[in-house]
Amino acid sequence: MITLPIAAIVHDHEDGADALMRAFAERQSRAGLDVRGLVTEPGGEEAGRSRRRLRDVRTGESFEIFQDLGAGSRACCLDVFRLAAASAALRVAGNDRPDLVVVSRYGRQEAGGGGFAAEFLALMAESIPVLTIVAGEFLEDWRHFTGGLGVELPVDADLLNEWGARVCAMPARNRWMMA
């Protein structure tokens, strides 16, 4: 079976997927690979809402991607303008052709064609290895988005390291691989 050099850590909420991806990206970078992209920073909750921030792994720049709509609001608080600003890190990565790009999430925005969907497609078209996190509720959307050619991984460091060893060290011309 042919697969793309793209993997998703499939998770159920709050099971360590973010910490696993951050640690993986840091290890790969320390090993000398050019790692780019966005990871979710550990954060807290405010009035029951996530205050999640994204961090550019190359520059360290941090992006607050949620807007404060007030304590009584039940509306989606994702700030699409801030998300668009963060996406610049992914566009730069695509131009620089790094060894690995990490993208914090494939979620509701991407499933609807927004968020980082265009950046995912551009990276996949260039066969740049991409690692992301997908919640189980978006797994079918993810499969459709990748044409079923992405690798799905559980929240497991050993399996993630095996995928990384196979894909990140592979020359670009060989990144469409047989699994």
Short mmCIF file of N, CA and C in Angstrom, two decimals:
data_model
loop_
_atom_site.label_atom_id
_atom_site.label_comp_id
_atom_site.label_asym_id
_atom_site.label_seq_id
_atom_site.Cartn_x
_atom_site.Cartn_y
_atom_site.Cartn_z
N MET A 1 0.84 -1.19 0.00
CA MET A 1 0.00 0.00 0.00
C MET A 1 0.89 1.25 0.00
N ILE A 2 0.59 2.21 -0.85
CA ILE A 2 1.32 3.45 -0.90
C ILE A 2 0.77 4.40 0.15
N THR A 3 1.66 5.10 0.84
CA THR A 3 1.25 6.11 1.81
C THR A 3 2.02 7.39 1.56
N LEU A 4 1.46 8.48 2.04
CA LEU A 4 2.16 9.76 2.00
C LEU A 4 3.06 9.86 3.23
N PRO A 5 4.06 10.73 3.21
CA PRO A 5 4.90 10.92 4.39
C PRO A 5 4.21 11.83 5.40
N ILE A 6 2.97 11.47 5.73
CA ILE A 6 2.17 12.28 6.65
C ILE A 6 1.53 11.36 7.66
N ALA A 7 1.60 11.75 8.92
CA ALA A 7 1.04 10.92 9.98
C ALA A 7 0.19 11.76 10.91
N ALA A 8 -0.81 11.13 11.45
CA ALA A 8 -1.68 11.75 12.45
C ALA A 8 -1.66 10.91 13.71
N ILE A 9 -1.40 11.57 14.81
CA ILE A 9 -1.56 10.93 16.11
C ILE A 9 -3.05 11.04 16.42
N VAL A 10 -3.72 9.92 16.46
CA VAL A 10 -5.17 9.90 16.70
C VAL A 10 -5.38 9.81 18.20
N HIS A 11 -6.16 10.74 18.73
CA HIS A 11 -6.28 10.82 20.18
C HIS A 11 -7.71 10.97 20.64
N ASP A 12 -7.90 10.65 21.89
CA ASP A 12 -9.09 11.01 22.63
C ASP A 12 -8.63 12.13 23.54
N HIS A 13 -9.46 13.08 23.77
CA HIS A 13 -9.08 14.31 24.47
C HIS A 13 -8.28 14.07 25.74
N GLU A 14 -7.28 14.96 25.91
CA GLU A 14 -6.45 15.01 27.12
C GLU A 14 -5.69 13.72 27.40
N ASP A 15 -5.14 13.11 26.38
CA ASP A 15 -4.40 11.86 26.59
C ASP A 15 -2.91 11.99 26.30
N GLY A 16 -2.38 13.19 26.28
CA GLY A 16 -0.95 13.37 26.11
C GLY A 16 -0.46 13.53 24.69
N ALA A 17 -1.35 13.66 23.72
CA ALA A 17 -0.92 13.76 22.32
C ALA A 17 -0.07 15.02 22.08
N ASP A 18 -0.45 16.14 22.67
CA ASP A 18 0.31 17.38 22.48
C ASP A 18 1.72 17.25 23.05
N ALA A 19 1.82 16.73 24.26
CA ALA A 19 3.14 16.56 24.88
C ALA A 19 3.99 15.60 24.07
N LEU A 20 3.39 14.54 23.55
CA LEU A 20 4.12 13.57 22.73
C LEU A 20 4.66 14.24 21.47
N MET A 21 3.84 15.04 20.80
CA MET A 21 4.29 15.69 19.57
C MET A 21 5.38 16.71 19.87
N ARG A 22 5.22 17.51 20.94
CA ARG A 22 6.27 18.48 21.29
C ARG A 22 7.59 17.78 21.57
N ALA A 23 7.55 16.70 22.35
CA ALA A 23 8.77 15.97 22.70
C ALA A 23 9.41 15.35 21.45
N PHE A 24 8.59 14.81 20.56
CA PHE A 24 9.10 14.22 19.32
C PHE A 24 9.79 15.29 18.47
N ALA A 25 9.15 16.44 18.30
CA ALA A 25 9.74 17.52 17.50
C ALA A 25 11.06 17.98 18.11
N GLU A 26 11.10 18.10 19.42
CA GLU A 26 12.34 18.52 20.09
C GLU A 26 13.45 17.49 19.91
N ARG A 27 13.13 16.21 20.02
CA ARG A 27 14.14 15.15 19.83
C ARG A 27 14.67 15.17 18.42
N GLN A 28 13.79 15.30 17.45
CA GLN A 28 14.21 15.31 16.05
C GLN A 28 15.11 16.52 15.77
N SER A 29 14.76 17.64 16.35
CA SER A 29 15.57 18.85 16.17
C SER A 29 16.95 18.68 16.82
N ARG A 30 16.98 18.14 18.02
CA ARG A 30 18.28 17.90 18.69
C ARG A 30 19.13 16.90 17.92
N ALA A 31 18.48 16.00 17.18
CA ALA A 31 19.21 15.01 16.39
C ALA A 31 19.74 15.61 15.08
N GLY A 32 19.47 16.89 14.85
CA GLY A 32 20.02 17.56 13.68
C GLY A 32 19.06 17.75 12.52
N LEU A 33 17.81 17.33 12.67
CA LEU A 33 16.85 17.52 11.59
C LEU A 33 16.30 18.94 11.61
N ASP A 34 15.95 19.44 10.46
CA ASP A 34 15.31 20.74 10.34
C ASP A 34 13.82 20.53 10.55
N VAL A 35 13.35 20.89 11.75
CA VAL A 35 11.95 20.70 12.13
C VAL A 35 11.28 22.07 12.17
N ARG A 36 10.14 22.16 11.54
CA ARG A 36 9.38 23.42 11.48
C ARG A 36 7.94 23.15 11.89
N GLY A 37 7.19 24.22 12.03
CA GLY A 37 5.76 24.09 12.25
C GLY A 37 5.28 24.67 13.55
N LEU A 38 4.10 24.20 13.96
CA LEU A 38 3.40 24.73 15.12
C LEU A 38 3.03 23.62 16.08
N VAL A 39 3.34 23.82 17.34
CA VAL A 39 2.92 22.89 18.39
C VAL A 39 2.03 23.64 19.37
N THR A 40 1.18 22.90 20.06
CA THR A 40 0.34 23.49 21.08
C THR A 40 1.13 23.59 22.37
N GLU A 41 1.16 24.79 22.92
CA GLU A 41 1.84 24.99 24.20
C GLU A 41 0.92 24.53 25.32
N PRO A 42 1.53 24.02 26.40
CA PRO A 42 0.69 23.69 27.55
C PRO A 42 0.02 24.96 28.03
N GLY A 43 -1.24 24.85 28.36
CA GLY A 43 -1.97 26.04 28.80
C GLY A 43 -3.07 25.67 29.74
N GLY A 44 -3.69 26.67 30.23
CA GLY A 44 -4.75 26.45 31.20
C GLY A 44 -6.11 26.69 30.60
N GLU A 45 -7.05 26.73 31.47
CA GLU A 45 -8.41 27.03 31.09
C GLU A 45 -8.83 28.28 31.83
N GLU A 46 -9.65 29.03 31.19
CA GLU A 46 -10.19 30.25 31.78
C GLU A 46 -11.69 30.18 31.64
N ALA A 47 -12.39 30.20 32.75
CA ALA A 47 -13.86 30.14 32.74
C ALA A 47 -14.34 28.96 31.89
N GLY A 48 -13.68 27.81 32.02
CA GLY A 48 -14.09 26.61 31.30
C GLY A 48 -13.69 26.57 29.85
N ARG A 49 -12.96 27.55 29.38
CA ARG A 49 -12.53 27.60 27.98
C ARG A 49 -11.04 27.41 27.88
N SER A 50 -10.63 26.73 26.85
CA SER A 50 -9.21 26.53 26.61
C SER A 50 -8.57 27.87 26.27
N ARG A 51 -7.37 28.09 26.74
CA ARG A 51 -6.60 29.28 26.39
C ARG A 51 -5.37 28.83 25.61
N ARG A 52 -5.56 27.87 24.77
CA ARG A 52 -4.47 27.25 24.03
C ARG A 52 -3.72 28.26 23.16
N ARG A 53 -2.41 28.06 23.13
CA ARG A 53 -1.53 28.88 22.30
C ARG A 53 -0.74 27.94 21.40
N LEU A 54 -0.39 28.46 20.24
CA LEU A 54 0.48 27.73 19.32
C LEU A 54 1.85 28.37 19.37
N ARG A 55 2.88 27.54 19.24
CA ARG A 55 4.25 28.04 19.23
C ARG A 55 4.94 27.58 17.96
N ASP A 56 5.58 28.51 17.27
CA ASP A 56 6.39 28.22 16.09
C ASP A 56 7.66 27.54 16.58
N VAL A 57 7.91 26.30 16.18
CA VAL A 57 9.06 25.54 16.70
C VAL A 57 10.39 26.10 16.22
N ARG A 58 10.41 26.85 15.15
CA ARG A 58 11.66 27.43 14.65
C ARG A 58 11.99 28.74 15.35
N THR A 59 11.00 29.64 15.44
CA THR A 59 11.27 30.98 15.97
C THR A 59 10.92 31.14 17.44
N GLY A 60 10.06 30.25 17.95
CA GLY A 60 9.59 30.39 19.33
C GLY A 60 8.43 31.36 19.47
N GLU A 61 8.03 32.00 18.37
CA GLU A 61 6.90 32.94 18.45
C GLU A 61 5.65 32.21 18.90
N SER A 62 4.87 32.86 19.74
CA SER A 62 3.67 32.27 20.31
C SER A 62 2.43 32.98 19.78
N PHE A 63 1.37 32.22 19.52
CA PHE A 63 0.14 32.76 18.97
C PHE A 63 -1.03 32.35 19.86
N GLU A 64 -1.71 33.32 20.43
CA GLU A 64 -2.95 33.08 21.17
C GLU A 64 -4.03 32.95 20.11
N ILE A 65 -4.62 31.77 19.95
CA ILE A 65 -5.55 31.57 18.84
C ILE A 65 -7.02 31.66 19.24
N PHE A 66 -7.28 31.97 20.50
CA PHE A 66 -8.66 32.14 20.93
C PHE A 66 -8.90 33.57 21.36
N GLN A 67 -10.07 34.06 21.07
CA GLN A 67 -10.44 35.41 21.49
C GLN A 67 -11.36 35.34 22.70
N ASP A 68 -11.32 36.35 23.51
CA ASP A 68 -12.15 36.42 24.71
C ASP A 68 -13.51 36.97 24.32
N LEU A 69 -14.53 36.14 24.37
CA LEU A 69 -15.89 36.57 24.03
C LEU A 69 -16.73 36.84 25.27
N GLY A 70 -16.09 36.76 26.43
CA GLY A 70 -16.82 37.00 27.67
C GLY A 70 -17.25 35.70 28.32
N ALA A 71 -17.45 35.77 29.63
CA ALA A 71 -17.74 34.58 30.43
C ALA A 71 -19.04 33.89 30.03
N GLY A 72 -20.03 34.61 29.56
CA GLY A 72 -21.31 34.00 29.24
C GLY A 72 -21.43 33.46 27.84
N SER A 73 -20.44 33.70 27.01
CA SER A 73 -20.52 33.31 25.61
C SER A 73 -20.39 31.79 25.44
N ARG A 74 -21.19 31.26 24.53
CA ARG A 74 -21.11 29.84 24.17
C ARG A 74 -20.64 29.68 22.72
N ALA A 75 -20.32 30.80 22.08
CA ALA A 75 -19.89 30.77 20.68
C ALA A 75 -18.45 30.26 20.58
N CYS A 76 -18.09 29.82 19.40
CA CYS A 76 -16.71 29.39 19.14
C CYS A 76 -15.80 30.59 19.33
N CYS A 77 -14.77 30.41 20.12
CA CYS A 77 -13.89 31.54 20.42
C CYS A 77 -12.59 31.49 19.61
N LEU A 78 -12.48 30.59 18.64
CA LEU A 78 -11.29 30.54 17.80
C LEU A 78 -11.20 31.83 17.00
N ASP A 79 -10.06 32.45 17.02
CA ASP A 79 -9.83 33.69 16.28
C ASP A 79 -9.17 33.32 14.96
N VAL A 80 -9.94 33.33 13.88
CA VAL A 80 -9.43 32.89 12.58
C VAL A 80 -8.34 33.81 12.05
N PHE A 81 -8.34 35.08 12.46
CA PHE A 81 -7.29 36.00 12.02
C PHE A 81 -5.96 35.63 12.67
N ARG A 82 -5.99 35.29 13.94
CA ARG A 82 -4.76 34.87 14.63
C ARG A 82 -4.29 33.52 14.10
N LEU A 83 -5.25 32.65 13.77
CA LEU A 83 -4.89 31.36 13.18
C LEU A 83 -4.21 31.58 11.83
N ALA A 84 -4.72 32.52 11.07
CA ALA A 84 -4.10 32.84 9.77
C ALA A 84 -2.68 33.38 9.96
N ALA A 85 -2.47 34.19 10.99
CA ALA A 85 -1.12 34.71 11.26
C ALA A 85 -0.18 33.56 11.60
N ALA A 86 -0.66 32.61 12.39
CA ALA A 86 0.17 31.45 12.75
C ALA A 86 0.49 30.60 11.53
N SER A 87 -0.41 30.56 10.57
CA SER A 87 -0.21 29.72 9.39
C SER A 87 1.01 30.15 8.58
N ALA A 88 1.48 31.37 8.78
CA ALA A 88 2.67 31.84 8.05
C ALA A 88 3.86 30.92 8.32
N ALA A 89 3.95 30.38 9.55
CA ALA A 89 5.05 29.46 9.88
C ALA A 89 5.01 28.23 8.98
N LEU A 90 3.82 27.77 8.64
CA LEU A 90 3.68 26.59 7.79
C LEU A 90 4.00 26.92 6.34
N ARG A 91 3.62 28.10 5.89
CA ARG A 91 3.94 28.50 4.51
C ARG A 91 5.43 28.68 4.33
N VAL A 92 6.10 29.28 5.30
CA VAL A 92 7.56 29.43 5.24
C VAL A 92 8.21 28.06 5.21
N ALA A 93 7.72 27.15 6.05
CA ALA A 93 8.27 25.79 6.08
C ALA A 93 8.16 25.12 4.72
N GLY A 94 7.03 25.28 4.07
CA GLY A 94 6.86 24.67 2.75
C GLY A 94 7.86 25.20 1.75
N ASN A 95 8.18 26.47 1.85
CA ASN A 95 9.16 27.07 0.93
C ASN A 95 10.58 26.61 1.24
N ASP A 96 10.88 26.36 2.53
CA ASP A 96 12.25 26.01 2.94
C ASP A 96 12.54 24.52 2.85
N ARG A 97 11.53 23.69 2.64
CA ARG A 97 11.66 22.23 2.49
C ARG A 97 12.43 21.58 3.65
N PRO A 98 11.91 21.69 4.87
CA PRO A 98 12.57 21.08 6.03
C PRO A 98 12.42 19.56 6.02
N ASP A 99 13.05 18.93 7.00
CA ASP A 99 12.95 17.47 7.14
C ASP A 99 11.61 17.02 7.71
N LEU A 100 10.97 17.89 8.49
CA LEU A 100 9.71 17.55 9.15
C LEU A 100 8.95 18.82 9.47
N VAL A 101 7.62 18.79 9.27
CA VAL A 101 6.75 19.87 9.71
C VAL A 101 5.72 19.29 10.65
N VAL A 102 5.58 19.91 11.81
CA VAL A 102 4.55 19.51 12.77
C VAL A 102 3.44 20.55 12.73
N VAL A 103 2.20 20.07 12.70
CA VAL A 103 1.03 20.95 12.65
C VAL A 103 0.12 20.56 13.80
N SER A 104 -0.11 21.51 14.69
CA SER A 104 -0.77 21.24 15.96
C SER A 104 -2.02 20.38 15.85
N ARG A 105 -2.86 20.63 14.91
CA ARG A 105 -4.12 19.90 14.81
C ARG A 105 -4.65 19.86 13.38
N TYR A 106 -5.37 18.80 13.10
CA TYR A 106 -6.31 18.76 11.99
C TYR A 106 -7.65 18.63 12.70
N GLY A 107 -8.49 19.66 12.60
CA GLY A 107 -9.74 19.65 13.36
C GLY A 107 -10.91 20.21 12.57
N ARG A 108 -11.83 20.79 13.29
CA ARG A 108 -13.08 21.29 12.70
C ARG A 108 -12.83 22.28 11.56
N GLN A 109 -11.91 23.22 11.77
CA GLN A 109 -11.64 24.22 10.74
C GLN A 109 -11.11 23.56 9.47
N GLU A 110 -10.15 22.66 9.61
CA GLU A 110 -9.54 21.99 8.46
C GLU A 110 -10.55 21.08 7.76
N ALA A 111 -11.37 20.40 8.53
CA ALA A 111 -12.38 19.51 7.95
C ALA A 111 -13.36 20.30 7.09
N GLY A 112 -13.56 21.57 7.44
CA GLY A 112 -14.44 22.44 6.66
C GLY A 112 -13.72 23.19 5.55
N GLY A 113 -12.44 22.90 5.34
CA GLY A 113 -11.67 23.53 4.28
C GLY A 113 -10.94 24.79 4.70
N GLY A 114 -11.02 25.15 5.99
CA GLY A 114 -10.34 26.35 6.48
C GLY A 114 -9.15 25.98 7.33
N GLY A 115 -8.85 26.84 8.31
CA GLY A 115 -7.73 26.58 9.21
C GLY A 115 -6.44 26.40 8.44
N PHE A 116 -5.78 25.28 8.68
CA PHE A 116 -4.51 24.99 8.03
C PHE A 116 -4.66 24.04 6.83
N ALA A 117 -5.87 23.89 6.31
CA ALA A 117 -6.10 22.93 5.22
C ALA A 117 -5.22 23.21 4.00
N ALA A 118 -5.13 24.46 3.58
CA ALA A 118 -4.32 24.79 2.40
C ALA A 118 -2.85 24.49 2.64
N GLU A 119 -2.39 24.76 3.86
CA GLU A 119 -0.98 24.51 4.18
C GLU A 119 -0.69 23.01 4.21
N PHE A 120 -1.63 22.22 4.78
CA PHE A 120 -1.47 20.77 4.75
C PHE A 120 -1.32 20.29 3.31
N LEU A 121 -2.22 20.74 2.44
CA LEU A 121 -2.18 20.29 1.05
C LEU A 121 -0.89 20.69 0.36
N ALA A 122 -0.42 21.91 0.60
CA ALA A 122 0.84 22.35 -0.02
C ALA A 122 2.01 21.50 0.45
N LEU A 123 2.06 21.20 1.73
CA LEU A 123 3.14 20.36 2.27
C LEU A 123 3.08 18.95 1.71
N MET A 124 1.86 18.39 1.63
CA MET A 124 1.70 17.04 1.07
C MET A 124 2.11 17.01 -0.39
N ALA A 125 1.77 18.07 -1.14
CA ALA A 125 2.13 18.11 -2.57
C ALA A 125 3.63 18.11 -2.77
N GLU A 126 4.38 18.64 -1.81
CA GLU A 126 5.84 18.67 -1.90
C GLU A 126 6.51 17.46 -1.25
N SER A 127 5.71 16.51 -0.77
CA SER A 127 6.21 15.31 -0.09
C SER A 127 7.07 15.63 1.13
N ILE A 128 6.75 16.72 1.80
CA ILE A 128 7.44 17.08 3.04
C ILE A 128 6.77 16.31 4.17
N PRO A 129 7.53 15.58 4.98
CA PRO A 129 6.92 14.84 6.08
C PRO A 129 6.16 15.77 7.03
N VAL A 130 4.95 15.38 7.35
CA VAL A 130 4.08 16.17 8.22
C VAL A 130 3.54 15.27 9.32
N LEU A 131 3.55 15.81 10.53
CA LEU A 131 2.96 15.14 11.69
C LEU A 131 1.92 16.06 12.28
N THR A 132 0.74 15.54 12.55
CA THR A 132 -0.33 16.31 13.17
C THR A 132 -1.05 15.46 14.20
N ILE A 133 -2.05 16.06 14.81
CA ILE A 133 -2.89 15.37 15.80
C ILE A 133 -4.32 15.48 15.31
N VAL A 134 -5.05 14.37 15.37
CA VAL A 134 -6.44 14.34 14.95
C VAL A 134 -7.28 13.69 16.04
N ALA A 135 -8.33 14.39 16.45
CA ALA A 135 -9.27 13.80 17.41
C ALA A 135 -10.11 12.75 16.69
N GLY A 136 -10.50 11.73 17.42
CA GLY A 136 -11.30 10.66 16.84
C GLY A 136 -12.52 11.14 16.09
N GLU A 137 -13.13 12.23 16.56
CA GLU A 137 -14.34 12.74 15.90
C GLU A 137 -14.07 13.27 14.50
N PHE A 138 -12.80 13.57 14.18
CA PHE A 138 -12.45 14.08 12.85
C PHE A 138 -11.67 13.07 12.02
N LEU A 139 -11.58 11.84 12.49
CA LEU A 139 -10.77 10.84 11.80
C LEU A 139 -11.29 10.53 10.40
N GLU A 140 -12.58 10.40 10.23
CA GLU A 140 -13.13 10.13 8.89
C GLU A 140 -12.86 11.30 7.94
N ASP A 141 -12.98 12.53 8.45
CA ASP A 141 -12.66 13.71 7.63
C ASP A 141 -11.19 13.68 7.23
N TRP A 142 -10.32 13.32 8.18
CA TRP A 142 -8.88 13.23 7.91
C TRP A 142 -8.60 12.20 6.83
N ARG A 143 -9.23 11.05 6.92
CA ARG A 143 -9.03 10.00 5.92
C ARG A 143 -9.46 10.48 4.54
N HIS A 144 -10.57 11.17 4.48
CA HIS A 144 -11.04 11.71 3.21
C HIS A 144 -10.05 12.76 2.69
N PHE A 145 -9.60 13.64 3.57
CA PHE A 145 -8.68 14.72 3.21
C PHE A 145 -7.38 14.18 2.63
N THR A 146 -6.85 13.10 3.21
CA THR A 146 -5.59 12.52 2.75
C THR A 146 -5.79 11.44 1.69
N GLY A 147 -7.02 11.20 1.31
CA GLY A 147 -7.29 10.13 0.35
C GLY A 147 -6.95 8.76 0.91
N GLY A 148 -6.93 8.65 2.24
CA GLY A 148 -6.59 7.38 2.88
C GLY A 148 -5.11 7.05 2.81
N LEU A 149 -4.26 8.00 2.41
CA LEU A 149 -2.84 7.73 2.23
C LEU A 149 -1.98 8.18 3.41
N GLY A 150 -2.60 8.69 4.47
CA GLY A 150 -1.85 9.10 5.65
C GLY A 150 -1.72 7.94 6.63
N VAL A 151 -0.71 8.00 7.46
CA VAL A 151 -0.49 6.98 8.50
C VAL A 151 -1.20 7.44 9.76
N GLU A 152 -1.89 6.52 10.43
CA GLU A 152 -2.56 6.83 11.69
C GLU A 152 -1.81 6.14 12.82
N LEU A 153 -1.47 6.92 13.83
CA LEU A 153 -0.70 6.39 14.96
C LEU A 153 -1.46 6.61 16.26
N PRO A 154 -1.35 5.67 17.19
CA PRO A 154 -1.91 5.93 18.52
C PRO A 154 -0.97 6.85 19.29
N VAL A 155 -1.38 7.28 20.45
CA VAL A 155 -0.53 8.11 21.31
C VAL A 155 0.50 7.17 21.93
N ASP A 156 1.59 6.93 21.18
CA ASP A 156 2.59 5.94 21.57
C ASP A 156 3.95 6.41 21.06
N ALA A 157 4.86 6.71 21.96
CA ALA A 157 6.17 7.25 21.59
C ALA A 157 6.97 6.30 20.72
N ASP A 158 6.93 5.01 21.02
CA ASP A 158 7.73 4.05 20.24
C ASP A 158 7.27 3.99 18.78
N LEU A 159 5.95 3.93 18.56
CA LEU A 159 5.43 3.87 17.19
C LEU A 159 5.70 5.19 16.45
N LEU A 160 5.61 6.30 17.15
CA LEU A 160 5.91 7.59 16.54
C LEU A 160 7.38 7.66 16.14
N ASN A 161 8.26 7.19 17.01
CA ASN A 161 9.69 7.19 16.70
C ASN A 161 10.00 6.29 15.52
N GLU A 162 9.33 5.16 15.41
CA GLU A 162 9.53 4.26 14.26
C GLU A 162 9.12 4.97 12.96
N TRP A 163 7.96 5.63 12.99
CA TRP A 163 7.51 6.37 11.80
C TRP A 163 8.54 7.45 11.45
N GLY A 164 8.98 8.20 12.44
CA GLY A 164 9.95 9.26 12.21
C GLY A 164 11.25 8.74 11.62
N ALA A 165 11.73 7.62 12.13
CA ALA A 165 12.98 7.05 11.63
C ALA A 165 12.84 6.65 10.16
N ARG A 166 11.67 6.13 9.77
CA ARG A 166 11.45 5.73 8.38
C ARG A 166 11.31 6.92 7.45
N VAL A 167 10.56 7.90 7.86
CA VAL A 167 10.16 8.96 6.95
C VAL A 167 11.11 10.16 6.94
N CYS A 168 11.53 10.62 8.09
CA CYS A 168 12.32 11.86 8.16
C CYS A 168 13.70 11.72 7.54
N ALA A 169 14.26 10.55 7.57
CA ALA A 169 15.60 10.34 7.02
C ALA A 169 15.57 10.00 5.54
N MET A 170 14.40 9.84 4.98
CA MET A 170 14.25 9.42 3.60
C MET A 170 14.47 10.60 2.64
N PRO A 171 15.24 10.41 1.57
CA PRO A 171 15.39 11.48 0.58
C PRO A 171 14.03 11.87 0.00
N ALA A 172 13.85 13.13 -0.33
CA ALA A 172 12.56 13.64 -0.79
C ALA A 172 12.01 12.84 -1.96
N ARG A 173 12.85 12.43 -2.87
CA ARG A 173 12.34 11.72 -4.05
C ARG A 173 11.75 10.35 -3.70
N ASN A 174 12.07 9.81 -2.51
CA ASN A 174 11.57 8.50 -2.10
C ASN A 174 10.48 8.58 -1.05
N ARG A 175 9.94 9.76 -0.78
CA ARG A 175 9.00 9.89 0.34
C ARG A 175 7.64 9.31 0.08
N TRP A 176 7.28 9.08 -1.16
CA TRP A 176 6.08 8.31 -1.42
C TRP A 176 6.54 6.87 -1.22
N MET A 177 6.13 6.26 -0.17
CA MET A 177 6.73 4.98 0.18
C MET A 177 5.71 3.85 0.18
N MET A 178 6.23 2.68 0.16
CA MET A 178 5.40 1.49 0.28
C MET A 178 5.35 1.11 1.76
N ALA A 179 4.16 0.90 2.27
CA ALA A 179 4.02 0.52 3.69
C ALA A 179 3.73 -0.95 3.81
#
